[in-house]
Amino acid sequence: MNADPADQRRLLDLADLDARIRRDERVAGNPPQAERVRELIAQRSTLSQELGARANVRDDIAAELKRLESDVSVVDARIARDTERLAASSNAKQAQGFENELTSLARRKSDLEDAEIALMERLEAADAAVAEQEALIAETNAQGTQLSAEAKTTVAEATTRLEAARRDRDAVAAAIPADLVALYERLAARGNGAGLLRAGACEACRMVLPPSDLSTVRRAQTDEVVFCPECGAILVRTEESR
């Protein structure tokens, strides 16, 4: 196949635009922030599970503390009742019974209050653990929100570039003979469409041509379409190819 050398050179513009289009299609379909966003979503799920476990521990402690507080209230009520009865009693034996019970109730209240203090300390630690986990989740959410916003911007910018590159490609392709464009596109569909021959190497595949192949290419007429023996791309020859 023969083609005007100027048209062959335009294939390099087409190949460059195709590379830009492929790159921006990848960015638009999967922005670089997407992987990190997925990691943060998984991390948030794990953190939320841990938060639930810590919250359950805190709630159990709070429930136990509430039960103890109720027990203390019951003891206080019994102390108040027995104190009144002791004050009103004129029977020595009965008064002794009230005093013994009051002593027992005082010990019971002291034990309950000691248990309350221990539970309050545990509750304080559990509250801190929950707050710590909530802070981690908030930080994770903030990172995710920021990265998601950045991803939207990246996709929007890539989409804008894509639209411009596709318009440019249509214009470049329209200026090249249809049969040459068709050949280029067949080759590009399975690998490299076209590449510049520079310093004895094909820039489509970055391979240096063997001396015999390079000699064959250089002997070809300027309007002859030649191909890279390594990747099959159309080898575009310019002044840089000498």
XYZ file of C-alpha atoms in Angstrom:
242
model
C 0.000 0.000 0.000
C 1.186 3.518 -0.812
C 0.238 6.747 0.929
C 1.441 10.322 0.883
C 4.233 10.736 3.479
C 2.347 13.728 4.931
C -0.703 11.522 5.494
C 1.485 8.886 7.103
C 2.880 11.516 9.465
C -0.673 12.452 10.433
C -1.024 8.900 11.722
C 1.321 9.896 14.544
C -1.120 12.597 15.591
C -3.902 10.032 15.409
C -1.919 7.571 17.528
C -1.129 10.284 20.067
C -4.791 11.272 20.309
C -5.811 7.618 20.636
C -3.326 7.188 23.501
C -4.713 10.284 25.221
C -8.260 9.041 24.707
C -7.453 5.618 26.179
C -5.694 7.214 29.136
C -8.564 9.571 29.912
C -11.141 6.823 29.408
C -9.345 4.838 32.101
C -9.223 7.877 34.383
C -12.890 8.706 33.800
C -13.926 5.094 34.427
C -11.633 4.505 37.376
C -10.097 7.681 38.831
C -6.849 7.243 40.787
C -8.645 8.065 44.044
C -11.144 5.220 43.599
C -8.955 2.468 45.073
C -8.269 4.489 48.219
C -11.979 5.323 48.540
C -12.776 1.597 48.389
C -10.143 0.941 51.048
C -11.676 3.629 53.274
C -15.149 2.143 52.847
C -13.841 -1.257 53.953
C -11.927 0.397 56.796
C -15.046 2.244 57.926
C -16.985 -1.020 57.997
C -14.343 -2.606 60.234
C -14.217 0.477 62.471
C -18.015 0.524 62.730
C -18.058 -3.097 63.847
C -15.493 -2.286 66.532
C -17.527 0.766 67.541
C -20.586 -1.433 67.971
C -18.629 -3.823 70.193
C -17.262 -0.966 72.313
C -20.689 0.630 72.580
C -22.144 -2.683 73.779
C -19.492 -2.907 76.501
C -20.219 0.671 77.568
C -23.984 0.054 77.591
C -23.568 -3.114 79.664
C -21.489 -1.209 82.210
C -24.024 1.634 82.279
C -26.860 -0.852 82.832
C -24.946 -2.524 85.665
C -24.239 0.878 87.226
C -27.911 1.780 87.001
C -28.800 -1.476 88.757
C -26.309 -0.696 91.532
C -27.713 2.799 91.913
C -31.162 1.254 92.271
C -29.812 -1.143 94.916
C -28.286 1.806 96.824
C -31.640 3.603 96.729
C -33.324 0.530 98.170
C -30.718 0.327 100.957
C -31.092 4.058 101.689
C -34.847 3.614 101.977
C -34.415 0.701 104.391
C -31.894 2.690 106.447
C -34.318 5.615 106.671
C -37.131 3.293 107.676
C -35.115 1.437 110.329
C -33.728 4.712 111.676
C -37.272 5.989 112.179
C -38.325 2.737 113.802
C -35.293 2.782 116.096
C -36.090 6.317 117.173
C -39.677 5.375 117.916
C -38.887 2.060 119.630
C -39.112 1.724 123.403
C -38.298 -1.976 123.375
C -34.608 -2.596 124.035
C -34.519 -5.951 122.285
C -36.334 -4.559 119.268
C -34.025 -1.530 119.254
C -31.023 -3.829 119.264
C -32.451 -5.625 116.235
C -32.832 -2.313 114.400
C -29.264 -1.320 115.289
C -27.911 -4.649 114.005
C -29.824 -4.293 110.786
C -28.635 -0.706 110.380
C -25.053 -1.878 110.797
C -25.590 -4.573 108.175
C -27.232 -2.062 105.830
C -24.334 0.363 106.271
C -21.865 -2.361 105.245
C -24.080 -3.264 102.305
C -24.242 0.386 101.211
C -20.469 0.758 101.529
C -19.923 -2.324 99.376
C -22.387 -1.042 96.787
C -20.748 2.381 96.713
C -17.303 0.792 96.264
C -18.721 -1.226 93.359
C -20.264 1.967 91.970
C -16.909 3.756 92.003
C -15.255 0.829 90.220
C -18.018 0.776 87.610
C -17.813 4.541 87.115
C -14.111 4.183 86.373
C -14.845 1.378 83.920
C -17.629 3.437 82.349
C -15.292 6.401 81.938
C -12.759 4.181 80.162
C -15.506 2.645 78.008
C -16.805 6.123 77.073
C -13.262 7.117 76.080
C -12.913 3.970 73.958
C -16.184 4.727 72.178
C -15.169 8.363 71.616
C -11.800 7.231 70.244
C -13.504 4.911 67.763
C -16.012 7.579 66.762
C -13.103 9.963 66.082
C -11.439 7.360 63.847
C -14.675 6.878 61.925
C -15.125 10.638 61.573
C -11.575 10.957 60.252
C -12.160 8.087 57.818
C -15.403 9.675 56.628
C -13.655 13.018 56.161
C -10.908 11.407 54.087
C -13.494 9.552 52.023
C -15.502 12.714 51.426
C -12.409 14.630 50.345
C -11.184 11.873 48.037
C -14.649 11.414 46.543
C -14.783 15.128 45.759
C -11.316 14.938 44.216
C -12.382 11.902 42.187
C -15.412 13.766 40.821
C -13.156 16.643 39.798
C -10.695 14.226 38.189
C -13.482 12.498 36.251
C -14.927 15.842 35.127
C -11.524 17.035 33.914
C -10.839 13.729 32.145
C -14.268 13.878 30.500
C -13.571 17.393 29.246
C -10.231 16.282 27.834
C -11.888 13.244 26.263
C -14.467 15.333 24.461
C -11.764 17.631 23.084
C -9.510 14.719 22.079
C -12.351 12.936 20.305
C -13.204 16.080 18.372
C -9.545 16.509 17.440
C -9.316 12.872 16.407
C -12.327 13.180 14.140
C -10.725 16.211 12.493
C -7.343 14.484 12.047
C -8.922 11.263 10.756
C -11.004 13.235 8.264
C -7.825 14.696 6.796
C -6.287 11.256 6.149
C -7.362 8.978 3.284
C -10.031 6.546 4.464
C -8.133 3.422 3.396
C -5.059 4.479 5.384
C -7.194 5.244 8.445
C -8.904 1.869 8.096
C -5.537 0.098 7.981
C -4.302 2.027 11.000
C -7.443 1.205 12.968
C -7.214 -2.505 12.150
C -3.674 -2.545 13.465
C -4.527 -0.409 16.502
C -7.402 -2.735 17.400
C -4.948 -5.560 18.093
C -1.908 -3.601 19.264
C 0.037 -0.648 17.948
C -1.366 1.307 15.019
C 1.559 3.506 14.089
C 4.882 4.616 15.447
C 7.706 6.910 14.475
C 10.953 5.356 13.320
C 13.613 7.227 15.277
C 17.286 6.311 15.710
C 16.630 2.847 14.338
C 13.847 2.077 16.844
C 10.069 1.865 16.550
C 8.536 4.270 19.051
C 5.300 2.284 19.086
C 6.933 -0.736 20.732
C 10.292 0.810 21.751
C 12.161 -1.986 19.997
C 15.364 -1.428 18.011
C 15.052 -2.890 14.535
C 17.637 -5.484 13.476
C 20.097 -4.064 10.905
C 18.661 -6.149 8.046
C 15.091 -5.000 8.745
C 16.219 -1.416 9.183
C 18.013 -1.543 5.861
C 14.872 -2.862 4.145
C 12.761 -0.097 5.629
C 15.186 2.611 4.598
C 15.289 1.327 1.021
C 11.493 1.580 0.727
C 9.991 4.428 -1.275
C 8.878 7.405 0.793
C 5.214 6.834 -0.097
C 5.348 3.096 0.633
C 3.619 2.040 3.838
C 6.040 -0.089 5.817
C 5.545 -1.986 9.041
C 7.532 -2.628 12.184
C 8.808 -6.217 12.078
C 8.491 -6.399 15.868
C 4.969 -5.110 16.605
C 3.390 -4.757 13.180
C 2.633 -1.030 13.525
C 2.913 1.292 10.545
C 6.409 2.719 10.670
C 6.202 6.451 9.968
C 9.406 7.844 8.543
C 10.445 11.478 8.893
C 13.699 13.414 8.869
C 14.340 11.929 12.323
C 14.312 8.418 10.861
C 17.553 8.768 8.968
